[in-house]
Coordinates of N, CA and C in Angstrom, one line a residue:
Q489 N 2.3 10.1 -22.4 CA 3.5 10.7 -21.9 C 4.5 9.4 -21.8
V490 N 4.4 8.3 -21.5 CA 5.1 6.9 -22.0 C 4.7 5.9 -22.3
Q491 N 5.3 5.2 -23.6 CA 4.6 4.8 -24.5 C 5.1 3.0 -23.6
L492 N 4.8 1.3 -24.0 CA 4.9 0.4 -23.4 C 5.4 -0.3 -24.8
V493 N 6.2 -1.1 -24.2 CA 5.9 -2.2 -25.3 C 6.1 -3.5 -24.7
E494 N 5.0 -4.7 -24.9 CA 5.8 -6.0 -24.0 C 6.1 -6.8 -25.4
S495 N 7.1 -8.2 -25.4 CA 7.8 -9.3 -25.8 C 8.3 -10.3 -25.2
G496 N 8.1 -11.2 -25.3 CA 8.4 -12.6 -25.0 C 7.5 -13.7 -24.4
G497 N 6.4 -13.4 -24.9 CA 5.7 -14.4 -25.5 C 4.9 -15.3 -26.2
G498 N 4.9 -16.6 -25.9 CA 5.1 -17.7 -27.3 C 4.4 -18.9 -26.7
L499 N 4.8 -19.8 -26.8 CA 4.0 -21.2 -26.8 C 4.7 -22.2 -25.8
V500 N 4.7 -22.5 -24.8 CA 5.2 -23.3 -23.9 C 4.5 -24.5 -23.6
Q501 N 5.0 -26.2 -23.2 CA 4.6 -26.5 -22.2 C 4.4 -26.4 -20.8
A502 N 3.2 -27.2 -20.7 CA 3.2 -27.0 -19.2 C 4.3 -27.5 -17.8
G503 N 4.0 -26.3 -17.6 CA 5.8 -26.9 -16.6 C 6.4 -26.2 -16.8
G504 N 6.9 -25.4 -17.8 CA 8.3 -25.0 -18.8 C 8.1 -23.3 -17.9
S505 N 8.6 -22.4 -18.5 CA 9.0 -20.7 -18.2 C 9.0 -20.1 -18.9
L506 N 8.3 -18.7 -19.3 CA 8.9 -17.6 -19.8 C 9.5 -16.4 -19.2
R507 N 9.8 -15.5 -20.0 CA 10.8 -14.5 -19.0 C 9.8 -13.1 -20.2
L508 N 8.3 -12.8 -19.7 CA 7.8 -11.2 -20.3 C 8.8 -10.3 -19.9
S509 N 8.7 -9.1 -21.6 CA 9.8 -7.7 -21.1 C 8.1 -6.9 -21.5
C510 N 8.9 -5.7 -20.5 CA 7.9 -4.6 -20.9 C 9.3 -3.3 -21.3
A511 N 9.5 -3.0 -22.3 CA 9.8 -1.8 -22.7 C 9.6 -0.5 -22.9
A512 N 10.0 0.8 -21.7 CA 9.3 1.8 -22.0 C 10.2 3.2 -22.5
S513 N 9.2 3.8 -23.0 CA 10.3 5.4 -23.4 C 9.4 6.4 -23.5
G514 N 9.6 7.2 -23.2 CA 9.5 9.1 -23.4 C 9.2 8.9 -22.0
R515 N 9.6 8.4 -20.8 CA 9.8 8.7 -19.7 C 10.2 7.5 -18.8
T516 N 11.4 7.9 -17.6 CA 11.8 6.7 -17.0 C 10.6 6.3 -16.3
L517 N 10.8 4.7 -16.0 CA 10.1 4.3 -15.5 C 9.6 4.3 -13.8
S518 N 10.8 5.1 -13.3 CA 10.8 5.4 -11.9 C 9.8 6.3 -11.4
A519 N 9.4 7.2 -12.4 CA 7.9 7.7 -11.8 C 7.1 7.0 -12.2
Y520 N 6.5 5.7 -12.0 CA 5.5 4.8 -12.2 C 5.8 4.3 -11.5
G521 N 4.3 2.9 -10.7 CA 4.6 1.9 -10.4 C 4.1 1.0 -11.4
M522 N 4.3 0.0 -11.4 CA 4.4 -0.9 -13.0 C 3.5 -2.5 -12.3
G523 N 2.4 -2.6 -13.5 CA 1.5 -3.6 -13.1 C 1.8 -4.5 -13.7
W524 N 1.8 -6.2 -14.1 CA 1.0 -7.2 -14.8 C -0.6 -7.2 -15.0
F525 N -1.1 -7.7 -15.8 CA -2.2 -8.2 -16.0 C -2.2 -9.4 -17.1
R526 N -3.5 -9.6 -17.0 CA -3.9 -11.2 -17.9 C -5.8 -10.6 -18.7
Q527 N -5.4 -11.5 -20.2 CA -7.1 -11.5 -20.0 C -6.9 -12.5 -21.1
A528 N -7.7 -13.4 -20.6 CA -8.3 -14.0 -22.1 C -9.6 -14.8 -22.3
P529 N -9.7 -14.9 -23.3 CA -10.5 -15.1 -24.3 C -12.2 -15.4 -23.3
G530 N -12.9 -14.4 -23.3 CA -14.1 -14.4 -22.9 C -14.0 -13.9 -21.3
K531 N -13.1 -13.5 -21.0 CA -12.9 -13.0 -19.4 C -12.0 -11.7 -19.0
E532 N -12.3 -10.8 -18.0 CA -12.1 -9.7 -17.7 C -10.7 -9.9 -17.8
R533 N -10.3 -8.8 -18.1 CA -8.6 -9.1 -17.4 C -8.1 -8.4 -16.4
E534 N -7.3 -9.7 -15.5 CA -7.5 -9.6 -14.2 C -6.0 -9.6 -13.6
F535 N -5.9 -9.1 -12.9 CA -4.2 -8.5 -11.9 C -3.4 -9.7 -11.9
V536 N -1.9 -9.5 -12.2 CA -1.4 -10.6 -12.5 C 0.3 -10.2 -11.0
A537 N 0.8 -9.1 -11.2 CA 1.8 -8.9 -10.4 C 2.0 -7.3 -10.2
A538 N 2.6 -6.9 -9.5 CA 2.7 -5.3 -9.8 C 4.2 -4.8 -8.6
I539 N 4.4 -3.8 -8.7 CA 5.4 -3.5 -8.2 C 6.4 -2.2 -8.0
V540 N 6.2 -1.7 -6.9 CA 6.3 -0.1 -6.2 C 7.3 0.8 -7.2
R541 N 6.5 2.0 -6.7 CA 7.8 3.0 -8.0 C 9.0 2.9 -8.2
I542 N 9.3 2.8 -6.1 CA 10.9 3.0 -6.0 C 10.6 1.8 -5.4
G543 N 11.8 1.1 -4.7 CA 11.8 0.1 -4.2 C 11.7 -1.4 -4.7
E544 N 11.7 -2.2 -3.4 CA 11.8 -3.6 -3.9 C 9.8 -4.3 -3.7
R545 N 9.3 -3.7 -3.2 CA 7.5 -3.9 -2.8 C 7.0 -4.4 -3.6
T546 N 5.8 -5.6 -3.9 CA 6.1 -6.6 -4.6 C 3.9 -6.9 -3.8
V547 N 3.4 -7.5 -5.0 CA 2.3 -7.8 -4.9 C 1.8 -8.6 -5.9
Y548 N 1.1 -9.6 -5.8 CA 1.3 -10.6 -6.4 C -0.4 -11.6 -6.7
A549 N -1.3 -11.9 -7.6 CA -2.4 -12.6 -7.5 C -2.1 -13.7 -6.9
D550 N -3.1 -14.8 -6.5 CA -3.1 -15.5 -5.4 C -2.9 -17.0 -6.2
S551 N -3.2 -16.8 -7.9 CA -3.1 -18.2 -8.7 C -1.2 -17.9 -8.7
V552 N -0.6 -16.8 -8.8 CA 0.6 -16.8 -9.6 C 1.6 -16.9 -8.1
K553 N 1.2 -16.9 -7.1 CA 2.5 -16.5 -6.3 C 3.0 -17.8 -6.1
G554 N 4.6 -17.8 -6.2 CA 5.6 -18.3 -6.0 C 5.8 -19.5 -6.9
R555 N 4.7 -18.9 -8.3 CA 5.7 -19.4 -9.7 C 5.7 -18.0 -10.1
F556 N 5.6 -16.9 -10.3 CA 5.8 -15.3 -10.9 C 6.1 -14.6 -10.2
T557 N 7.6 -13.5 -11.0 CA 7.9 -12.8 -10.3 C 8.2 -11.9 -11.1
I558 N 7.7 -11.0 -10.4 CA 8.1 -8.9 -11.3 C 9.1 -8.7 -10.9
A559 N 9.8 -8.4 -11.3 CA 11.1 -7.2 -11.0 C 11.2 -6.1 -12.3
R560 N 11.7 -4.6 -11.5 CA 12.6 -3.3 -12.7 C 13.9 -3.4 -12.6
D561 N 14.2 -2.9 -13.8 CA 15.4 -2.8 -14.5 C 15.2 -1.5 -15.0
N562 N 15.4 -0.4 -13.5 CA 15.1 1.2 -14.4 C 16.6 1.6 -15.0
A563 N 18.0 1.0 -14.6 CA 18.9 1.5 -15.4 C 18.7 1.4 -17.0
K564 N 17.8 0.3 -17.4 CA 17.2 -0.5 -18.8 C 16.0 0.0 -18.9
N565 N 14.8 0.6 -18.3 CA 13.8 1.3 -18.5 C 12.8 0.3 -18.8
T566 N 13.3 -1.0 -17.8 CA 12.2 -2.2 -18.6 C 12.2 -3.1 -17.1
V567 N 10.3 -3.6 -17.5 CA 9.7 -4.2 -16.3 C 10.1 -5.8 -16.9
Y568 N 10.4 -7.3 -16.0 CA 9.6 -8.3 -16.4 C 9.3 -9.1 -15.5
L569 N 8.5 -10.0 -16.2 CA 7.9 -11.3 -15.3 C 8.2 -12.0 -15.8
Q570 N 8.9 -13.0 -14.9 CA 9.6 -14.3 -15.2 C 8.2 -15.3 -13.8
M571 N 8.0 -15.8 -15.6 CA 6.6 -17.4 -15.0 C 7.7 -19.1 -15.5
N572 N 7.7 -19.2 -13.9 CA 7.4 -20.7 -13.6 C 6.6 -21.6 -13.8
S573 N 7.0 -22.6 -13.2 CA 5.7 -23.9 -13.6 C 4.4 -23.4 -14.3
L574 N 4.7 -22.6 -15.5 CA 3.6 -23.0 -16.4 C 2.3 -23.7 -16.2
K575 N 1.1 -23.5 -16.1 CA 0.1 -24.1 -16.3 C -0.9 -24.1 -17.4
P576 N -1.3 -24.1 -18.3 CA -2.6 -24.4 -18.8 C -3.9 -23.0 -18.7
E577 N -3.7 -23.1 -17.3 CA -5.0 -22.0 -17.0 C -4.1 -20.5 -17.3
D578 N -2.7 -20.7 -17.7 CA -1.8 -19.4 -17.4 C -2.2 -18.8 -18.6
T579 N -2.7 -19.1 -19.5 CA -3.1 -18.7 -20.9 C -4.0 -17.4 -20.9
A580 N -3.0 -16.6 -22.1 CA -3.9 -15.6 -22.0 C -3.2 -14.5 -22.4
A581 N -3.4 -13.5 -22.8 CA -2.5 -12.3 -23.3 C -2.6 -11.0 -21.9
Y582 N -1.1 -10.6 -21.7 CA -0.4 -10.3 -21.1 C -0.5 -9.0 -21.1
Y583 N -0.3 -8.2 -20.3 CA -0.4 -6.8 -20.7 C 0.5 -5.9 -19.6
C584 N 1.8 -4.9 -19.8 CA 2.0 -4.3 -18.4 C 1.7 -2.9 -18.9
A585 N 0.7 -2.4 -17.8 CA 1.0 -0.9 -17.7 C 1.4 -0.2 -16.3
A586 N 1.5 0.9 -16.3 CA 1.6 2.2 -15.5 C 1.0 2.9 -15.0
D587 N 1.5 3.1 -13.9 CA 0.4 4.1 -12.7 C 1.4 5.2 -12.4
P588 N 1.2 6.5 -12.8 CA 1.6 7.8 -12.6 C 1.3 8.7 -11.7
I589 N 0.1 8.2 -11.1 CA -0.6 8.8 -9.7 C 0.1 8.3 -8.9
S590 N -0.5 7.2 -8.2 CA 0.3 6.6 -7.0 C 1.4 6.5 -6.6
G591 N 1.8 5.2 -8.0 CA 3.3 4.9 -7.5 C 3.2 3.5 -6.6
L592 N 2.3 3.3 -6.5 CA 1.8 2.1 -5.3 C 1.7 0.8 -6.1
A593 N 2.1 -0.4 -5.8 CA 1.9 -2.2 -6.4 C 1.0 -1.7 -6.3
S594 N -0.8 -1.2 -6.9 CA -1.9 -1.2 -6.8 C -2.6 -2.6 -7.6
K595 N -3.5 -3.1 -6.8 CA -4.3 -4.3 -7.6 C -5.2 -4.0 -8.5
S596 N -5.7 -3.3 -8.8 CA -6.9 -2.4 -9.6 C -6.7 -1.4 -11.1
R597 N -6.9 -2.1 -11.9 CA -6.6 -1.9 -13.0 C -7.2 0.0 -13.4
Y598 N -8.2 0.2 -12.6 CA -8.4 1.5 -12.8 C -7.4 2.2 -12.1
D599 N -6.3 1.9 -11.4 CA -5.1 2.6 -11.0 C -4.2 2.4 -12.2
Y600 N -4.4 2.2 -13.2 CA -3.5 2.5 -14.5 C -3.5 3.1 -15.4
V601 N -2.7 4.3 -15.5 CA -3.5 4.9 -16.9 C -2.8 4.5 -18.1
Y602 N -1.6 4.2 -18.3 CA -0.6 4.0 -19.8 C -0.6 2.3 -19.5
W603 N -1.3 1.9 -20.7 CA -0.8 0.0 -21.4 C -0.2 -0.2 -22.5
G604 N 0.5 -1.6 -22.3 CA 1.1 -1.7 -23.6 C 0.3 -3.2 -24.7
Q605 N 0.3 -3.2 -25.7 CA -0.5 -4.0 -26.5 C -0.5 -4.9 -26.2
G606 N -0.2 -5.7 -25.6 CA -0.2 -7.8 -25.1 C 0.9 -7.7 -25.5
T607 N 1.2 -9.2 -25.1 CA 1.5 -10.9 -25.4 C 1.3 -11.4 -25.6
Q608 N 0.9 -12.5 -26.8 CA 0.5 -14.0 -25.7 C 0.9 -15.1 -25.2
V609 N 0.3 -15.5 -24.3 CA 1.4 -16.7 -24.0 C 0.4 -17.8 -23.8
T610 N 0.7 -19.1 -24.5 CA -0.2 -19.9 -24.4 C 0.6 -21.2 -24.1
V611 N 0.1 -21.7 -23.1 CA 0.7 -23.5 -22.1 C -0.5 -24.1 -22.9
S612 N 0.6 -25.8 -23.0 CA 0.0 -26.4 -23.9 C 0.1 -27.7 -22.6
S613 N -0.9 -28.6 -22.7 CA -0.8 -29.4 -21.1 C 0.0 -30.8 -22.2

């Protein structure tokens, strides 16, 4: 029903910033709760941030609170992840995902049906 494409990843020095974008097509973002997850080599995919379908209620992993911000621009059909004060441990492939059922800011990857292809973020020391 919806296709997701991430962009904005790259190589950045520790302490720097990046903004990831997730562009949706096929259906409007207002139909979904949206989340960001990340996965480092040899580790399970972990929750990063999520935003409710309608409104501005957000949820963050403890490891990124105060540094990352998730935002949604329904007019542009795009979800963003602003990442500040990046650390080497933030290095991972980052994925956006859509929850078509609850529309809530869920922390569980099992609540998300549609996923993007991922974009790599590498933070050097």
